[in-house]
XYZ file of C-alpha atoms in Angstrom:
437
model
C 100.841 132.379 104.343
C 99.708 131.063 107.992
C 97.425 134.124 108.661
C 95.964 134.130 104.733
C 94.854 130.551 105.146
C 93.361 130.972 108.665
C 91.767 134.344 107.937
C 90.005 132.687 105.021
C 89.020 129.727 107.400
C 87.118 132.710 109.791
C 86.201 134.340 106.637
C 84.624 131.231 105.777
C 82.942 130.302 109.190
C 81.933 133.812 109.863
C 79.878 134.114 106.448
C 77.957 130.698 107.139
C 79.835 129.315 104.370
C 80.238 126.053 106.123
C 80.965 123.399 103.231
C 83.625 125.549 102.193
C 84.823 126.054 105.289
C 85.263 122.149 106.310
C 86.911 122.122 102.673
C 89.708 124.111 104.020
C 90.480 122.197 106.899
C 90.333 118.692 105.224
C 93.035 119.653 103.206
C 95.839 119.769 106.304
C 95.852 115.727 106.344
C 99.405 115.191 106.904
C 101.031 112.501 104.421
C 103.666 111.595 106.358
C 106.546 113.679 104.566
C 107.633 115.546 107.392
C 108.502 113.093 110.057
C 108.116 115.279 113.221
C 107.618 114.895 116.520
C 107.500 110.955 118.182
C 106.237 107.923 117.308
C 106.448 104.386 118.763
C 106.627 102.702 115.523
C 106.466 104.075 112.698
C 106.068 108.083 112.138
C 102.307 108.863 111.908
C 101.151 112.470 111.698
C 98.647 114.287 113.685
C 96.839 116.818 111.818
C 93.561 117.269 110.353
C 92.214 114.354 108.634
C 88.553 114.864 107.309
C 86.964 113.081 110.554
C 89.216 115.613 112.588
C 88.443 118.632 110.265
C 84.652 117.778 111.185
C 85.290 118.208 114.857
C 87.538 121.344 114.372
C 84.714 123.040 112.149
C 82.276 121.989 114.973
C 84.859 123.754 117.659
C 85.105 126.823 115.707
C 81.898 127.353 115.220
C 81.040 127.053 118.546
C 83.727 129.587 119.672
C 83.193 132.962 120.571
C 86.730 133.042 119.616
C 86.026 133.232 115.581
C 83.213 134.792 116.041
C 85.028 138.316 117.610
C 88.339 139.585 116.866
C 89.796 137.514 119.594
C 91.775 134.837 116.598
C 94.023 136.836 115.194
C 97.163 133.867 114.272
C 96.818 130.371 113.687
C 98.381 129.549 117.077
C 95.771 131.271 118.954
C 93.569 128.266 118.526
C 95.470 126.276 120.697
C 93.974 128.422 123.472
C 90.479 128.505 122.212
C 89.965 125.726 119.855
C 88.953 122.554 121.152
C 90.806 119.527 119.285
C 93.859 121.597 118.939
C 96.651 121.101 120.395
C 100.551 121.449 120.297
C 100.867 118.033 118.104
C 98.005 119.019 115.397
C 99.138 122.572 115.281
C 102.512 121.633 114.127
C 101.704 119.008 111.667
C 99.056 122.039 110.281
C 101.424 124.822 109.743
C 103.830 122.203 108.432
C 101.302 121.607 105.610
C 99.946 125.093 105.471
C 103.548 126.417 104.400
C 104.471 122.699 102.542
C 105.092 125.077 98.941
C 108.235 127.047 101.064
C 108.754 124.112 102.342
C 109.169 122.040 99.250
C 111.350 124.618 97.755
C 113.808 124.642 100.641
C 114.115 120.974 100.212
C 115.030 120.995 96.968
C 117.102 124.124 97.527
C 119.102 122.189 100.710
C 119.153 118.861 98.445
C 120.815 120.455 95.516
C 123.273 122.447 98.138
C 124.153 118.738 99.371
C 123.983 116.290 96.218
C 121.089 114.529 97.627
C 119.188 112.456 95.182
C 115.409 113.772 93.690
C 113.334 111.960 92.340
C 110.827 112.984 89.929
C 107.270 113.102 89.105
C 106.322 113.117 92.862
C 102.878 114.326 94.230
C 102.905 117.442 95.996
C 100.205 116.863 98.429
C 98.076 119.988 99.001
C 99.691 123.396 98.435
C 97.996 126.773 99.705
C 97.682 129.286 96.858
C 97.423 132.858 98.442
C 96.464 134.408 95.451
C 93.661 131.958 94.571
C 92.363 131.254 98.337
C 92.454 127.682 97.576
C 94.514 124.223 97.681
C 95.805 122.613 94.391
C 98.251 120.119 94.111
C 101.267 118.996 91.023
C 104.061 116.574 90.261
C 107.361 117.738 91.799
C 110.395 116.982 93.088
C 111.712 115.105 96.412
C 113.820 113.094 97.630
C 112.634 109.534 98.298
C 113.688 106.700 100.505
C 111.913 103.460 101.498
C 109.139 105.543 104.052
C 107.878 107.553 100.619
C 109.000 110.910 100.228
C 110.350 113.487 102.561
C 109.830 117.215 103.045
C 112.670 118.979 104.651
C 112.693 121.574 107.872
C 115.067 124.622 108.592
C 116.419 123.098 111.976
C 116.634 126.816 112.826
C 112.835 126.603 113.048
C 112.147 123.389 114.883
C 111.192 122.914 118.954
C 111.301 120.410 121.433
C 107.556 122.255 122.386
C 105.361 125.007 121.702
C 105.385 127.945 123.483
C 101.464 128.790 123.233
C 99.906 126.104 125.417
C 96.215 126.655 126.811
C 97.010 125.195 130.461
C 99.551 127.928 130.816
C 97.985 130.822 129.685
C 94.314 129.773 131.811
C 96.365 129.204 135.014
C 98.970 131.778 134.844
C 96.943 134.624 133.029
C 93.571 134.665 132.543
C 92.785 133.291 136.358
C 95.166 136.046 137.866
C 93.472 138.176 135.806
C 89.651 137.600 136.932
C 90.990 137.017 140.405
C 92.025 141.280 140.586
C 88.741 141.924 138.580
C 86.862 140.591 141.312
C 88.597 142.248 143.857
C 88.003 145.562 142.343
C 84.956 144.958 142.539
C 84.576 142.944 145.268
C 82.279 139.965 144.392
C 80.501 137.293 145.949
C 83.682 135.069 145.327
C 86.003 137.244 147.548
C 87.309 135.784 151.015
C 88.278 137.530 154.192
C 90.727 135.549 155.271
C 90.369 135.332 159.819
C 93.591 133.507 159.943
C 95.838 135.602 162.740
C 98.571 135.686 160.013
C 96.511 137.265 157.294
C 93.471 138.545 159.647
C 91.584 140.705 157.003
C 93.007 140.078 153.630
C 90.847 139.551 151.069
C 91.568 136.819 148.493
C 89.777 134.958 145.511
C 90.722 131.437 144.825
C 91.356 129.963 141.262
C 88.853 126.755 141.960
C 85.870 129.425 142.647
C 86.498 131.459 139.543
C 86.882 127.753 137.305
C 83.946 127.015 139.084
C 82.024 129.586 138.150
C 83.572 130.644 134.730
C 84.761 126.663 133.580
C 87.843 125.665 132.740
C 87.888 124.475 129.211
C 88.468 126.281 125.859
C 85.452 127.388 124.845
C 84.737 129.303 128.712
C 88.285 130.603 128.112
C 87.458 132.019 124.892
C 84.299 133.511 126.422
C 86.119 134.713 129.924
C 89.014 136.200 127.715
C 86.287 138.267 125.673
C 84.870 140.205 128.259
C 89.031 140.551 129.907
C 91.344 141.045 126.987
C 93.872 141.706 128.952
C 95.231 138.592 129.781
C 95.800 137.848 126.348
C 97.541 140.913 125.556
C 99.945 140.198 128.161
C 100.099 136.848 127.301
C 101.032 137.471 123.290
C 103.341 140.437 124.649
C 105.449 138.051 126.987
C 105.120 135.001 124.047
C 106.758 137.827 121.713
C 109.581 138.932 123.844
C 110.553 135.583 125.364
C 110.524 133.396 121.998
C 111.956 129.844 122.395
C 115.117 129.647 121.067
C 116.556 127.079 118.167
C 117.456 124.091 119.592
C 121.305 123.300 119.916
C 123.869 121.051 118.852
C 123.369 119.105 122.169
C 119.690 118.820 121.643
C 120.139 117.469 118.148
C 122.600 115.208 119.121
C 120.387 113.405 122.023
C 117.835 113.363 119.742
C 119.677 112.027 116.908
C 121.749 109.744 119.044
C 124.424 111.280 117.243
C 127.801 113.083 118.425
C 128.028 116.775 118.903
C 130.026 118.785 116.131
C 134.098 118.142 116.715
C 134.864 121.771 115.982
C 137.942 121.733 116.204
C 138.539 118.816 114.025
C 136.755 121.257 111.153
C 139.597 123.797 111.971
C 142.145 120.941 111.596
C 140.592 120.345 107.657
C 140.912 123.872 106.827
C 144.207 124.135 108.226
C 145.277 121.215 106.246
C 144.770 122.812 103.502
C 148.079 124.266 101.647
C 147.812 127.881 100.881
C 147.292 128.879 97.096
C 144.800 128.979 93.982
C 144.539 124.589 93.724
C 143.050 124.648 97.180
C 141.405 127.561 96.791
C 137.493 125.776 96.688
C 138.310 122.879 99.184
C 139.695 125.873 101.387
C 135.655 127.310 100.596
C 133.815 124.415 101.162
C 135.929 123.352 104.059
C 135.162 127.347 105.754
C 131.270 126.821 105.152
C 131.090 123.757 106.855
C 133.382 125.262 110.243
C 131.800 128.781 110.153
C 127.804 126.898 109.415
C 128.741 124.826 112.754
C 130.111 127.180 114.794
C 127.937 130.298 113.997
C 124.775 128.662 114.335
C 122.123 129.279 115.504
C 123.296 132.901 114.929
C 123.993 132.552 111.373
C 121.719 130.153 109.242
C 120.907 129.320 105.345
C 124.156 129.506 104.282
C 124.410 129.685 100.333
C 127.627 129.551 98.526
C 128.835 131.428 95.612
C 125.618 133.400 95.542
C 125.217 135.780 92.459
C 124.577 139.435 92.419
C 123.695 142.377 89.956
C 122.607 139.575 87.483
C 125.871 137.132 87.922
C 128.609 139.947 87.201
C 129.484 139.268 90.981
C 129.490 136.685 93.412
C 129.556 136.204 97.099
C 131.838 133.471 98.526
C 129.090 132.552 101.212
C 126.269 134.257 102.581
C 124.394 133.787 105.619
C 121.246 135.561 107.092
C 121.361 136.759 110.593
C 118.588 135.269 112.549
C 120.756 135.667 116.254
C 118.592 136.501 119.094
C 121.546 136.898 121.315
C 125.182 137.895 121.448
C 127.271 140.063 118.861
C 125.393 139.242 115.828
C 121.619 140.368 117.532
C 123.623 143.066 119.039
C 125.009 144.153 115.350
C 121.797 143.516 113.804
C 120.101 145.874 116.569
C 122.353 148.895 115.186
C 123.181 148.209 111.441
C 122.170 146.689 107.963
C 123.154 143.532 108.829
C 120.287 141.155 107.625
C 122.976 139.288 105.862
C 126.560 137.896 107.056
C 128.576 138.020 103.789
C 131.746 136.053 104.019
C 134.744 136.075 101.579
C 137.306 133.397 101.646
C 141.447 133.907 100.549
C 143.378 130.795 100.773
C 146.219 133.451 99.916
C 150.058 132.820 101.325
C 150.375 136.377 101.221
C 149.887 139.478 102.676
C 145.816 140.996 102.271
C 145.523 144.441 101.087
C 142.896 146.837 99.974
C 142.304 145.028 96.513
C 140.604 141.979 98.750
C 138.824 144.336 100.842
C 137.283 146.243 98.328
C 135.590 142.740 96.499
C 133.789 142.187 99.876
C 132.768 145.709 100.661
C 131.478 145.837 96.980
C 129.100 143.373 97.639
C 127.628 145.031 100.275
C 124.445 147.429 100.346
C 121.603 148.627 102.543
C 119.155 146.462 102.123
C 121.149 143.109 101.926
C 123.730 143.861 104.666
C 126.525 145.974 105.229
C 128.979 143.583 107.258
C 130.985 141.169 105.904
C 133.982 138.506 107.531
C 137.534 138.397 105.396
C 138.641 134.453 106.487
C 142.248 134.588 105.475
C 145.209 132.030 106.265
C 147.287 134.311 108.172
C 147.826 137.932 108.568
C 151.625 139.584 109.075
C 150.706 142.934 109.814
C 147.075 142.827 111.744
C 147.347 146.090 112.803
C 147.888 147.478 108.785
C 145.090 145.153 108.179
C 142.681 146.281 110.905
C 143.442 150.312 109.793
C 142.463 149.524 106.050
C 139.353 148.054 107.146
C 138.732 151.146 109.360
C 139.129 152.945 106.248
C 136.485 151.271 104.796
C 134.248 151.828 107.833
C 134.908 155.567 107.828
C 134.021 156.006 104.379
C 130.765 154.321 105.146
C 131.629 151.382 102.472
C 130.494 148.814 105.618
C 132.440 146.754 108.296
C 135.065 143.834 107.457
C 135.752 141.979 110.020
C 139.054 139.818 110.014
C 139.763 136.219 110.946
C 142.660 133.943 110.722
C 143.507 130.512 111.150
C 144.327 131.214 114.574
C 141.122 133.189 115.278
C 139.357 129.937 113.883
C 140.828 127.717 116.415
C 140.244 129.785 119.111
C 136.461 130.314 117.979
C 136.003 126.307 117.720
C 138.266 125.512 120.933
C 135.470 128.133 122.912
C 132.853 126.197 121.555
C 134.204 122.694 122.578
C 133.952 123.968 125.742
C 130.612 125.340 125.414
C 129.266 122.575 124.161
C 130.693 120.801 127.497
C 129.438 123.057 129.642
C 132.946 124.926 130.667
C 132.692 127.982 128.506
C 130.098 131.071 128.771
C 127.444 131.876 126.620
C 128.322 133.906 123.236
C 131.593 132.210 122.391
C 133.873 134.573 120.536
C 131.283 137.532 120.572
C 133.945 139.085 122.691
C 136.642 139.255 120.198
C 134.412 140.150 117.320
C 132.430 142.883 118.956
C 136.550 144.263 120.344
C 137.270 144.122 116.637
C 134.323 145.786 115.316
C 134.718 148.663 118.095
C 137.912 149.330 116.893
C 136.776 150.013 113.549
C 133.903 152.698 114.829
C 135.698 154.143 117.687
């Protein structure tokens, strides 16, 4: 949806179709619903208004940038575009994707019993299809600053990683400075120092000198040495920011961290058996949602499949860039974590093991966590879901109460700064071994 929009901005530009051009930019006003970043009083947003859109059409159209190939994503106008920056480019995606948007709120509202009201303006919403903005009555939830939109915290960043100071000083300056050496300008120094008698060096103030330092001489510089921007987009693209933490919500909520282990104390309150059997759900989504993220995200409970004949306890997509899930996501299906939950005070056999391998499949995920209350015979256990493995019917993975508190104690101490990075990857990824080796 990000690259539609913006390709039909160039589109626009590069065809001379100018009105309709400055159309599509007035239409990322923000109206306040989204509440990001800081303000000293109250929230105000940062993107394009239509005096702004003006100066960004202006910008654009005095870019080489939109002119070449150069733009290929939205971001890539932080480097090029004058007027925008970090703060507009955020509050612009947020309304270039406010439909998703929109439906996740209601989506997360509905998972939470939070109120919506109705008969709510939409504020613009990109239509792929039709190229164009339109706007309807919808949904939100309201409080007394008007309506809000809701974000994926999974998504959110203390900053950008695309910023135009970093990429002129740390790429495309290194990269003019060995072009002129190759060729061996005017703007190369011997240096006659005793310590570096000879050497031959090109300094960053004589190449901003003679090339400029703002956007638009970056855009043209970075024409004529593509390069630098490949490398920059290549190292952007392996090194992506991560989510932010528990810790860094909780500064910037002034709010506690998570007490995990006071979750595993409400699930093991919990007496065994079918009366408990929900609370016993609910009370696993909330642990496993706190302690598996940002590994495990979007979790969605009693989820239906082949057209509501069966459902999935919980299931959570994989979005880990680190540790045992990345790792597992690397080598199998596992797009999806599918967790089944049996408040059961006895013993779990091959009927349980079955329901959760049956919801499996290639394209939605083919690994799945059993959360039981206790297991007498883990080693029975552990062979039956071997079985399952060696028939290729996916990977079950097994945890107890006791494997619960030692996955929330590890992440107490995490969260303190005692424990190591990937809490209880090690005893998942020694469990999953066992079932493939």
């Amino acid at each position: 949806m990000l690259q539609d929009y913006f390709q039909e901005v160039l589109k626009a530009i590069r065809s001379a179709d100018h009105d309709r051009a400055k159309g599509l930019l007035a239409c990322l006003n923000e109206r306040n619903e989204f509440h990001i970043g800081f303000s000293k009083h109250e929230s105000r947003g940062r993107a394009l208004g239509k005096v702004s859109a003006e100066d960004i059409w202006k910008s654009l159209v005095r870019s080489k940038a939109a002119e070449t190939a150069l733009l290929e994503d939205l971001e890539d106008s932080v480097l090029f575009v004058d007027g925008i920056g970090p703060d507009k480019l955020s509050d612009a995606v947020c309304n270039i994707i406010r439909r998703p948007l929109i439906a996740y709120t209601q989506q997360a509202c509905n998972y939470y019993g939070i109120k919506l009201e109705a008969e709510v303006n939409s504020g613009p919403l990109w239509d792929s299809k039709e190229k164009e903005w339109s706007s309807t009555l919808i949904r939100l939830p309201v409080t007394k600053a008007g309506p809000l939109i809701l974000l994926p915290k999974i998504i959110v960043r203390a900053q950008q990683s695309y910023r135009f100071g970093q990429f002129y000083q740390h790429y495309l300056l290194p990269t003019l400075q060995q072009h002129h050496l190759s060729i061996n300008s005017d703007l190369v120094r011997v240096l006659k120092s005793k310590k570096n008698k000879g050497g031959r060096r090109v300094y960053k103030k004589d190449l901003a000198d003679r090339y400029g330092n703002d956007k638009l001489a970056a855009a043209k510089a970075t024409i004529e040495h593509p390069e630098a921007l490949t490398k920059f987009r290549q190292d952007k693209r392996r090194d992506r920011s991560r989510p932010l933490d528990h810790s860094a919500f909780a500064e910037i909520e002034n709010v506690p961290v998570p007490n995990f282990v006071k979750l595993v104390e409400n699930v093991r309150a919990l007496k065994p058996g079918k009366d408990q059997a929900q609370a016993y759900e609910d009370a696993i989504e909330k642990l496993l949602t706190a302690v598996l993220y940002p590994s495990l995200c979007s979790p969605i409970k009693q989820s239906p499949l082949h057209e509501g004949r069966k459902r999935i306890d919980i299931t959570y997509v994989n979005a880990a860039k680190e540790g045992f899930f990345y790792w597992l996501a690397q080598k199998y299906p596992a797009p999806h974590i599918f967790v089944e939950c049996k408040n059961y005070g006895k013993e779990i056999g091959n009927p349980e093991l079955d329901q959760l391998t049956g919801r499996f499949s290639p394209s939605r995920g083919q690994v799945g966590l059993l959360v039981v209350r206790s297991i007498e015979n883990r080693e029975l256990l552990i062979k039956r879901c071997k079985d399952a493995a060696t028939d290729q019917r996916g990977f079950v993975l097994v945890l107890e109460d006791a494997d619960l508190l030692d996955f929330a104690t590890k992440r107490n101490e995490l969260l303190k700064g005692n424990g190591v990075s990937g809490f209880g990857d090690t005893g998942l990824y020694r469990q999953f071994r066992n079932l493939v080796f």
